[in-house]
Short mmCIF file of N, CA and C in Angstrom, two decimals:
data_model
loop_
_atom_site.label_atom_id
_atom_site.label_comp_id
_atom_site.label_asym_id
_atom_site.label_seq_id
_atom_site.Cartn_x
_atom_site.Cartn_y
_atom_site.Cartn_z
N UNK T 1 11.71 30.84 -20.91
CA UNK T 1 11.13 29.05 -21.60
C UNK T 1 12.39 28.70 -21.08
N UNK T 2 11.91 27.71 -20.01
CA UNK T 2 13.09 26.97 -19.13
C UNK T 2 12.57 25.49 -20.14
N UNK T 3 13.81 24.81 -19.95
CA UNK T 3 13.44 23.53 -21.06
C UNK T 3 14.30 22.42 -20.28
N UNK T 4 15.19 22.78 -18.97
CA UNK T 4 15.26 21.49 -18.10
C UNK T 4 14.57 20.26 -17.68
N UNK T 5 13.43 20.37 -17.78
CA UNK T 5 12.44 19.79 -17.41
C UNK T 5 12.79 18.07 -18.66
N UNK T 6 13.02 18.50 -19.67
CA UNK T 6 13.06 17.31 -20.68
C UNK T 6 14.23 16.64 -19.86
N UNK T 7 15.38 16.94 -19.49
CA UNK T 7 16.29 15.83 -18.98
C UNK T 7 15.61 14.77 -17.89
N UNK T 8 15.01 15.63 -17.22
CA UNK T 8 14.36 14.34 -16.27
C UNK T 8 13.78 13.67 -16.73
N UNK T 9 14.11 12.40 -15.88
CA UNK T 9 13.01 11.26 -16.57
C UNK T 9 11.65 11.74 -15.84
N UNK T 10 11.62 11.74 -14.49
CA UNK T 10 10.42 11.58 -13.80
C UNK T 10 9.97 13.06 -13.30
N UNK T 11 9.26 13.46 -14.30
CA UNK T 11 8.41 14.74 -14.38
C UNK T 11 7.67 15.36 -13.04
N UNK T 12 7.02 14.43 -12.22
CA UNK T 12 6.61 14.47 -10.67
C UNK T 12 7.26 15.34 -9.91
N UNK T 13 8.49 14.52 -10.14
CA UNK T 13 9.57 14.81 -9.05
C UNK T 13 10.01 16.22 -9.35
N UNK T 14 10.25 16.69 -11.17
CA UNK T 14 10.84 17.91 -11.30
C UNK T 14 9.70 18.69 -10.87
N UNK T 15 8.31 18.55 -10.84
CA UNK T 15 7.35 19.53 -10.45
C UNK T 15 7.49 19.68 -8.92
N UNK T 16 7.26 18.43 -7.72
CA UNK T 16 7.89 19.15 -6.62
C UNK T 16 9.41 19.73 -6.20
N UNK T 17 9.81 19.62 -7.43
CA UNK T 17 11.43 20.16 -6.38
C UNK T 17 11.29 21.94 -6.59
N UNK T 18 10.17 22.27 -8.01
CA UNK T 18 10.17 23.32 -8.51
C UNK T 18 8.91 24.36 -7.69
N UNK T 19 8.07 23.64 -7.50
CA UNK T 19 6.91 24.00 -6.87
C UNK T 19 6.87 23.39 -5.34
N UNK T 20 7.57 23.05 -4.41
CA UNK T 20 7.37 22.45 -3.46
C UNK T 20 6.56 21.70 -3.46
N UNK T 21 6.50 20.87 -1.69
CA UNK T 21 4.54 20.48 -1.27
C UNK T 21 3.50 21.20 -1.38
N UNK T 22 2.67 21.16 -2.56
CA UNK T 22 1.65 22.14 -2.48
C UNK T 22 0.85 21.75 -1.28
N UNK T 23 0.39 22.56 -0.44
CA UNK T 23 -0.95 21.92 0.54
C UNK T 23 -2.17 22.11 -0.37
N UNK T 24 -2.96 20.90 -0.66
CA UNK T 24 -3.84 20.66 -1.89
C UNK T 24 -5.05 21.41 -1.24
N UNK T 25 -5.51 21.62 -0.02
CA UNK T 25 -6.20 21.71 0.31
C UNK T 25 -6.83 23.34 0.26
N UNK T 26 -5.44 24.20 -0.08
CA UNK T 26 -5.43 25.78 0.18
C UNK T 26 -5.91 26.21 -2.06
N UNK T 27 -6.54 26.99 -1.75
CA UNK T 27 -6.62 27.88 -2.95
C UNK T 27 -5.69 29.00 -3.16
N UNK T 28 -5.00 28.88 -2.34
CA UNK T 28 -4.22 30.07 -3.15
C UNK T 28 -3.03 29.36 -3.21
N UNK T 29 -2.50 28.19 -3.04
CA UNK T 29 -1.40 27.50 -3.31
C UNK T 29 -1.65 26.91 -4.85
N UNK T 30 -3.04 26.67 -4.90
CA UNK T 30 -3.71 26.42 -6.49
C UNK T 30 -3.41 27.30 -7.28
N UNK T 31 -3.86 28.63 -6.99
CA UNK T 31 -3.91 29.45 -7.96
C UNK T 31 -2.12 29.80 -8.41
N UNK T 32 -1.68 29.71 -6.75
CA UNK T 32 -0.29 30.61 -6.99
C UNK T 32 0.91 29.30 -8.24
N UNK T 33 0.52 28.36 -7.74
CA UNK T 33 1.10 27.03 -8.82
C UNK T 33 0.58 27.25 -10.31
N UNK T 34 -0.49 27.61 -10.39
CA UNK T 34 -1.62 27.36 -11.62
C UNK T 34 -0.13 28.94 -12.52
N UNK T 35 -0.27 29.95 -11.72
CA UNK T 35 -0.10 31.12 -12.27
C UNK T 35 1.52 30.80 -12.68
N UNK T 36 2.40 30.50 -11.81
CA UNK T 36 3.53 30.20 -12.34
C UNK T 36 4.27 29.17 -13.11
N UNK T 37 2.66 28.36 -13.31
CA UNK T 37 3.36 27.47 -14.90
C UNK T 37 2.78 28.57 -15.79
N UNK T 38 1.90 28.80 -15.96
CA UNK T 38 1.56 29.66 -16.93
C UNK T 38 1.94 30.65 -17.71
N UNK T 39 3.10 31.56 -16.62
CA UNK T 39 4.08 32.29 -16.50
C UNK T 39 5.90 31.50 -16.97
N UNK T 40 5.84 30.31 -16.85
CA UNK T 40 7.13 29.89 -16.54
C UNK T 40 6.93 28.88 -18.22
N UNK T 41 5.75 28.27 -18.52
CA UNK T 41 6.39 27.41 -19.98
C UNK T 41 5.31 27.92 -21.09
N UNK T 42 5.64 27.53 -21.94
CA UNK T 42 4.56 27.91 -23.25
C UNK T 42 3.68 26.86 -23.18
N UNK T 43 2.37 26.96 -24.02
CA UNK T 43 1.09 26.43 -24.38
C UNK T 43 1.73 24.70 -24.41
N UNK T 44 2.75 24.67 -25.73
CA UNK T 44 3.44 22.92 -25.90
C UNK T 44 4.20 22.93 -24.53
N UNK T 45 4.92 23.28 -24.05
CA UNK T 45 5.39 22.81 -22.72
C UNK T 45 4.50 22.20 -22.01
N UNK T 46 3.66 22.94 -21.76
CA UNK T 46 2.83 22.80 -21.19
C UNK T 46 1.69 21.31 -20.95
N UNK T 47 1.63 21.09 -22.41
CA UNK T 47 1.02 19.69 -23.28
C UNK T 47 2.12 18.74 -22.77
N UNK T 48 3.44 19.24 -23.07
CA UNK T 48 4.42 18.13 -22.99
C UNK T 48 4.52 17.28 -21.12
N UNK T 49 4.32 18.46 -20.59
CA UNK T 49 4.55 18.09 -19.17
C UNK T 49 3.17 17.51 -18.74
N UNK T 50 2.35 17.74 -19.17
CA UNK T 50 0.89 17.05 -18.84
C UNK T 50 0.91 15.67 -19.08
N UNK T 51 1.33 15.50 -21.04
CA UNK T 51 1.44 14.40 -20.93
C UNK T 51 2.43 13.27 -20.34
N UNK T 52 3.56 13.66 -20.18
CA UNK T 52 4.48 13.35 -19.33
C UNK T 52 3.93 12.79 -18.08
N UNK T 53 3.27 13.86 -17.46
CA UNK T 53 2.15 13.26 -15.89
C UNK T 53 1.38 11.73 -16.06
N UNK T 54 0.89 12.28 -16.91
CA UNK T 54 -0.16 11.45 -17.39
C UNK T 54 0.82 9.61 -17.73
N UNK T 55 1.35 9.73 -18.19
CA UNK T 55 2.32 8.48 -18.31
C UNK T 55 2.87 8.10 -17.52
N UNK T 56 3.28 8.72 -16.28
CA UNK T 56 3.44 8.93 -14.79
C UNK T 56 3.13 7.80 -14.43
N UNK T 57 1.64 8.43 -14.35
CA UNK T 57 0.74 8.21 -13.46
C UNK T 57 0.00 6.93 -13.48
N UNK T 58 0.12 6.58 -15.09
CA UNK T 58 -0.29 5.49 -15.84
C UNK T 58 0.64 4.35 -15.20
N UNK T 59 1.34 4.49 -15.68
CA UNK T 59 2.60 3.27 -15.32
C UNK T 59 3.18 3.16 -13.92
N UNK T 60 2.91 4.31 -13.21
CA UNK T 60 2.76 3.99 -11.58
C UNK T 60 2.02 2.90 -10.72
N UNK T 61 1.03 3.96 -10.97
CA UNK T 61 -0.34 3.23 -9.96
C UNK T 61 -0.82 2.11 -10.86
N UNK T 62 -1.25 1.18 -10.44
CA UNK T 62 -2.13 -0.10 -10.80
C UNK T 62 -3.21 -0.45 -9.92
N UNK T 63 -4.10 -0.89 -10.16
CA UNK T 63 -4.64 -1.71 -9.50
C UNK T 63 -4.23 -2.95 -8.27
N UNK T 64 -2.99 -3.51 -9.05
CA UNK T 64 -2.42 -4.46 -7.97
C UNK T 64 -1.29 -3.52 -7.24
N UNK T 65 -0.96 -2.80 -6.91
CA UNK T 65 -0.86 -1.84 -5.89
C UNK T 65 -1.74 -2.34 -4.47
N UNK T 66 -2.69 -2.22 -5.26
CA UNK T 66 -3.80 -1.81 -3.96
C UNK T 66 -4.52 -3.31 -3.58
N UNK T 67 -3.87 -4.36 -3.75
CA UNK T 67 -4.17 -5.86 -3.60
C UNK T 67 -3.39 -6.17 -2.51
N UNK T 68 -1.86 -5.65 -2.09
CA UNK T 68 -1.41 -6.45 -1.14
C UNK T 68 -2.25 -6.23 0.86
N UNK T 69 -3.08 -5.80 0.36
CA UNK T 69 -3.60 -5.72 1.74
C UNK T 69 -4.62 -6.76 1.84
N UNK T 70 -5.05 -7.20 0.71
CA UNK T 70 -5.83 -8.06 0.83
C UNK T 70 -5.21 -9.49 0.59
N UNK T 71 -3.76 -9.30 0.17
CA UNK T 71 -3.35 -10.87 0.36
C UNK T 71 -2.86 -10.99 1.33
N UNK T 72 -1.88 -10.12 2.35
CA UNK T 72 -1.64 -10.42 3.29
C UNK T 72 -2.66 -10.79 4.75
N UNK T 73 -4.21 -10.30 4.78
CA UNK T 73 -5.16 -10.61 5.02
C UNK T 73 -5.45 -12.23 4.58
N UNK T 74 -5.23 -12.40 3.87
CA UNK T 74 -5.64 -13.66 3.39
C UNK T 74 -5.29 -14.81 3.78
N UNK T 75 -3.21 -14.65 3.71
CA UNK T 75 -2.58 -15.85 3.98
C UNK T 75 -2.68 -15.68 5.51
N UNK T 76 -2.83 -14.50 5.82
CA UNK T 76 -3.06 -14.60 7.71
C UNK T 76 -3.89 -15.51 8.03
N UNK T 77 -5.13 -15.44 7.16
CA UNK T 77 -6.83 -15.79 7.77
C UNK T 77 -6.22 -17.73 7.82
N UNK T 78 -5.79 -18.03 6.53
CA UNK T 78 -5.32 -19.00 6.20
C UNK T 78 -4.64 -20.10 6.74
N UNK T 79 -3.58 -19.41 7.21
CA UNK T 79 -2.54 -19.68 8.31
C UNK T 79 -3.19 -20.10 9.72
N UNK T 80 -3.94 -19.04 10.34
CA UNK T 80 -5.12 -19.15 11.39
C UNK T 80 -5.74 -20.74 10.96
N UNK T 81 -6.64 -20.59 10.34
CA UNK T 81 -7.86 -21.74 10.17
C UNK T 81 -7.06 -23.06 9.67
N UNK T 82 -5.76 -22.96 9.61
CA UNK T 82 -5.06 -24.53 9.18
C UNK T 82 -4.47 -24.53 10.62
N UNK T 83 -3.57 -23.72 11.62
CA UNK T 83 -3.77 -23.81 12.66
C UNK T 83 -4.69 -24.29 13.75
N UNK T 84 -5.72 -23.76 13.35
CA UNK T 84 -7.12 -24.32 14.14
C UNK T 84 -7.46 -26.33 13.51
N UNK T 85 -7.60 -26.44 12.39
CA UNK T 85 -7.88 -27.49 11.89
C UNK T 85 -6.91 -28.33 12.36
N UNK T 86 -5.45 -28.01 12.45
CA UNK T 86 -4.36 -29.08 12.81
C UNK T 86 -4.52 -29.12 14.48
N UNK T 87 -5.06 -28.16 14.76
CA UNK T 87 -4.84 -28.42 16.44
C UNK T 87 -6.33 -29.12 16.66
N UNK T 88 -7.08 -29.48 16.72
CA UNK T 88 -8.52 -29.97 16.82
C UNK T 88 -8.51 -31.29 16.53
N UNK T 89 -7.81 -31.47 15.08
CA UNK T 89 -6.99 -32.84 14.79
C UNK T 89 -6.21 -33.68 15.60
N UNK T 90 -5.10 -32.70 15.67
CA UNK T 90 -4.62 -34.12 16.60
C UNK T 90 -5.02 -34.03 17.83
N UNK T 91 -5.82 -33.19 18.54
CA UNK T 91 -6.34 -33.08 19.89
C UNK T 91 -7.49 -34.30 19.74
N UNK T 92 -8.28 -34.26 18.89
CA UNK T 92 -9.20 -35.82 18.62
C UNK T 92 -8.63 -36.87 18.29
N UNK T 93 -7.65 -36.70 17.60
CA UNK T 93 -7.03 -37.69 17.08
C UNK T 93 -6.29 -39.01 17.76
N UNK T 94 -5.18 -38.17 19.07
CA UNK T 94 -4.92 -38.42 20.29
C UNK T 94 -5.97 -39.29 21.35
N UNK T 95 -6.99 -38.34 21.40
CA UNK T 95 -8.03 -38.74 22.45
C UNK T 95 -8.64 -40.07 21.87
N UNK T 96 -9.18 -40.44 20.73
CA UNK T 96 -9.25 -41.49 20.63
C UNK T 96 -8.83 -42.46 20.09
N UNK T 97 -7.30 -42.34 20.07
CA UNK T 97 -6.56 -43.33 19.62
C UNK T 97 -5.82 -44.08 20.33
N UNK T 98 -5.79 -43.65 21.55
CA UNK T 98 -4.91 -43.91 22.97
C UNK T 98 -5.90 -44.96 23.74
N UNK T 99 -4.97 -45.66 24.28
CA UNK T 99 -6.20 -46.70 25.18
C UNK T 99 -6.63 -45.84 26.35
N UNK T 100 -5.94 -45.18 27.12
CA UNK T 100 -5.30 -44.72 28.23
C UNK T 100 -6.02 -42.93 27.95
N UNK T 101 -7.31 -42.83 28.25
CA UNK T 101 -7.51 -41.33 27.92
C UNK T 101 -6.58 -40.34 29.04
N UNK T 102 -6.53 -40.40 29.96
CA UNK T 102 -5.48 -39.63 30.97
C UNK T 102 -4.36 -39.45 29.93
N UNK T 103 -3.51 -39.97 29.42
CA UNK T 103 -2.06 -40.01 28.37
C UNK T 103 -2.75 -39.41 27.49
N UNK T 104 -4.02 -39.24 26.85
CA UNK T 104 -4.03 -38.78 25.68
C UNK T 104 -4.14 -37.07 25.99
N UNK T 105 -5.04 -36.74 27.43
CA UNK T 105 -5.08 -35.79 27.72
C UNK T 105 -3.97 -35.14 28.42
N UNK T 106 -2.97 -35.79 28.73
CA UNK T 106 -1.67 -35.20 29.26
C UNK T 106 -0.47 -34.60 27.89
N UNK T 107 -0.62 -35.93 26.83
CA UNK T 107 -0.37 -35.19 25.22
C UNK T 107 -1.19 -34.07 24.58
N UNK T 108 -2.58 -34.14 25.01
CA UNK T 108 -2.72 -33.18 24.27
C UNK T 108 -2.46 -31.60 25.06
N UNK T 109 -2.99 -31.71 26.07
CA UNK T 109 -2.34 -30.40 27.35
C UNK T 109 -0.51 -29.45 26.48
N UNK T 110 0.11 -31.13 26.22
CA UNK T 110 1.41 -30.14 26.04
C UNK T 110 1.57 -30.32 24.74
N UNK T 111 0.32 -30.53 24.12
CA UNK T 111 0.73 -29.56 22.53
C UNK T 111 -0.21 -28.19 22.64
N UNK T 112 -1.17 -28.51 23.23
CA UNK T 112 -2.33 -26.92 23.27
C UNK T 112 -1.15 -25.56 23.41
N UNK T 113 -0.43 -25.54 24.43
CA UNK T 113 0.70 -24.77 24.37
C UNK T 113 1.29 -24.36 23.35
N UNK T 114 2.22 -25.24 22.44
CA UNK T 114 2.93 -25.33 21.24
C UNK T 114 1.64 -24.70 20.04
N UNK T 115 0.93 -24.88 19.42
CA UNK T 115 0.16 -24.73 18.78
C UNK T 115 -0.90 -23.52 19.12
N UNK T 116 -1.05 -22.93 20.17
CA UNK T 116 -1.57 -21.56 20.76
C UNK T 116 -0.25 -20.83 20.48
N UNK T 117 1.14 -21.27 20.70
CA UNK T 117 2.03 -20.56 20.40
C UNK T 117 2.09 -19.73 19.39
N UNK T 118 2.37 -21.25 18.15
CA UNK T 118 1.62 -20.61 16.73
C UNK T 118 1.00 -20.16 16.26
N UNK T 119 -0.25 -20.25 16.92
CA UNK T 119 -1.49 -18.89 16.43
C UNK T 119 -1.17 -17.57 17.02
N UNK T 120 -0.55 -17.79 18.14
CA UNK T 120 -0.20 -16.45 18.33
C UNK T 120 0.87 -15.53 17.22
N UNK T 121 1.58 -16.49 16.97
CA UNK T 121 2.77 -16.13 16.23
C UNK T 121 2.27 -15.93 14.80
N UNK T 122 0.86 -16.22 14.38
CA UNK T 122 0.82 -16.59 13.21
C UNK T 122 -0.49 -14.71 12.59
N UNK T 123 -1.17 -14.78 14.23
CA UNK T 123 -1.49 -12.99 14.31
C UNK T 123 -0.87 -12.60 14.14
N UNK T 124 0.56 -12.12 15.18
CA UNK T 124 1.23 -11.11 15.21
C UNK T 124 1.91 -10.87 13.71
N UNK T 125 1.84 -11.96 13.15
CA UNK T 125 2.64 -11.88 11.86
C UNK T 125 1.58 -11.23 10.98
N UNK T 126 0.34 -11.40 10.75
CA UNK T 126 -0.39 -11.00 9.79
C UNK T 126 -0.61 -9.48 10.82
N UNK T 127 -0.83 -9.09 11.57
CA UNK T 127 -1.14 -7.83 11.98
C UNK T 127 -0.11 -7.08 11.74
N UNK T 128 1.41 -7.34 12.07
CA UNK T 128 2.51 -6.34 11.47
C UNK T 128 2.63 -6.27 9.92
N UNK T 129 1.73 -7.73 8.84
CA UNK T 129 2.21 -7.59 7.89
C UNK T 129 0.81 -6.77 7.00
N UNK T 130 -0.34 -6.06 7.84
CA UNK T 130 -0.76 -5.58 7.85
C UNK T 130 -1.09 -3.79 7.94
N UNK T 131 -0.32 -3.93 9.26
CA UNK T 131 0.01 -2.32 9.28
C UNK T 131 0.83 -2.00 8.15
N UNK T 132 2.25 -3.08 7.96
CA UNK T 132 3.70 -2.74 7.27
C UNK T 132 2.56 -2.10 5.53
N UNK T 133 1.88 -2.77 5.13
CA UNK T 133 0.67 -2.49 3.89
C UNK T 133 0.00 -1.77 4.12
N UNK T 134 -0.87 -1.01 5.16
CA UNK T 134 -1.18 0.21 5.38
C UNK T 134 -0.60 1.30 5.01
N UNK T 135 0.53 1.38 5.69
CA UNK T 135 1.21 2.46 6.00
C UNK T 135 2.03 2.64 4.49
N UNK T 136 2.41 1.85 3.52
CA UNK T 136 2.28 1.65 2.16
C UNK T 136 1.50 2.11 1.06
N UNK T 137 0.34 1.96 1.54
CA UNK T 137 -0.69 2.59 0.67
C UNK T 137 -1.41 3.57 0.94
N UNK T 138 -0.98 3.92 2.53
CA UNK T 138 -1.02 5.33 2.64
C UNK T 138 -0.09 5.99 1.98
N UNK T 139 0.85 5.93 1.66
CA UNK T 139 1.85 6.79 1.44
C UNK T 139 1.68 6.98 -0.49
N UNK T 140 1.56 5.76 -0.99
CA UNK T 140 1.07 5.52 -2.33
C UNK T 140 -0.16 6.59 -2.52
N UNK T 141 -1.38 6.41 -1.76
CA UNK T 141 -2.28 7.11 -1.91
C UNK T 141 -2.25 8.77 -2.05
N UNK T 142 -1.49 9.35 -0.72
CA UNK T 142 -0.90 10.63 -1.08
C UNK T 142 -0.08 11.26 -1.88
N UNK T 143 0.34 10.35 -2.78
CA UNK T 143 1.53 10.71 -3.83
C UNK T 143 0.48 10.58 -4.88
N UNK T 144 -0.59 9.98 -4.84
CA UNK T 144 -1.23 9.77 -6.10
C UNK T 144 -2.25 11.17 -6.00
N UNK T 145 -2.69 11.41 -4.92
CA UNK T 145 -3.42 12.57 -4.82
C UNK T 145 -2.45 14.15 -5.02
N UNK T 146 -1.59 14.04 -4.83
CA UNK T 146 -0.40 14.98 -5.40
C UNK T 146 -0.38 15.25 -7.00
N UNK T 147 -0.37 13.84 -7.10
CA UNK T 147 -0.44 13.88 -8.90
C UNK T 147 -1.63 14.39 -9.67
N UNK T 148 -2.63 13.75 -9.23
CA UNK T 148 -4.03 14.05 -9.59
C UNK T 148 -4.45 15.38 -9.52
N UNK T 149 -3.75 16.48 -8.34
CA UNK T 149 -3.83 17.69 -7.73
C UNK T 149 -2.81 18.63 -9.47
N UNK T 150 -1.53 18.20 -9.57
CA UNK T 150 -0.82 18.57 -10.76
C UNK T 150 -0.98 18.58 -12.06
N UNK T 151 -2.14 16.87 -12.35
CA UNK T 151 -3.18 16.75 -13.61
C UNK T 151 -4.21 17.92 -13.31
N UNK T 152 -4.96 18.63 -12.49
CA UNK T 152 -5.73 19.47 -12.24
C UNK T 152 -5.22 20.78 -12.79
N UNK T 153 -4.13 20.98 -11.86
CA UNK T 153 -3.47 22.08 -12.63
C UNK T 153 -3.45 22.40 -13.73
N UNK T 154 -2.32 21.73 -14.26
CA UNK T 154 -2.58 21.52 -15.58
C UNK T 154 -3.50 21.85 -16.48
N UNK T 155 -4.65 20.95 -16.14
CA UNK T 155 -5.76 20.62 -17.37
C UNK T 155 -6.37 22.01 -17.05
N UNK T 156 -6.36 22.87 -15.96
CA UNK T 156 -6.54 24.08 -15.75
C UNK T 156 -6.10 25.23 -16.58
N UNK T 157 -4.72 24.53 -16.85
CA UNK T 157 -3.93 25.69 -17.36
C UNK T 157 -3.83 25.48 -19.07
N UNK T 158 -4.11 24.62 -19.97
CA UNK T 158 -4.91 24.14 -21.17
C UNK T 158 -5.75 24.40 -21.03
#
């Protein structure tokens, strides 16, 4: 019986280093890990490992992690809508407040390029933010699935 898992702060990384990364879709990997866990640890040790894994899971993953994507999307959309409203306000404000419509047209055409580049920058920043947060969520989801797989194995062992 090994007691070296007591020294580890993170039981998930201990299980990953002991049993490597398991292919969660194969039954043979599941049975092999289950067999080796039963032979390596006593019932009491398995209960401790299971409890530590549950605590790690509850502390590590919360629903606030999943709201990153919604936050970035809402910030990008609000920036885009704000820039559209600013564009329309400036365009019609200059058009109606100047005595000469040709001057207003010239001013609004010069502002159109500036505001369209601002809108493009907002769209690009939003897409980059969504891409990065989607990658982070993908990694979190994979890790969460592996932890659930270990929890399922430990439930079967107990």
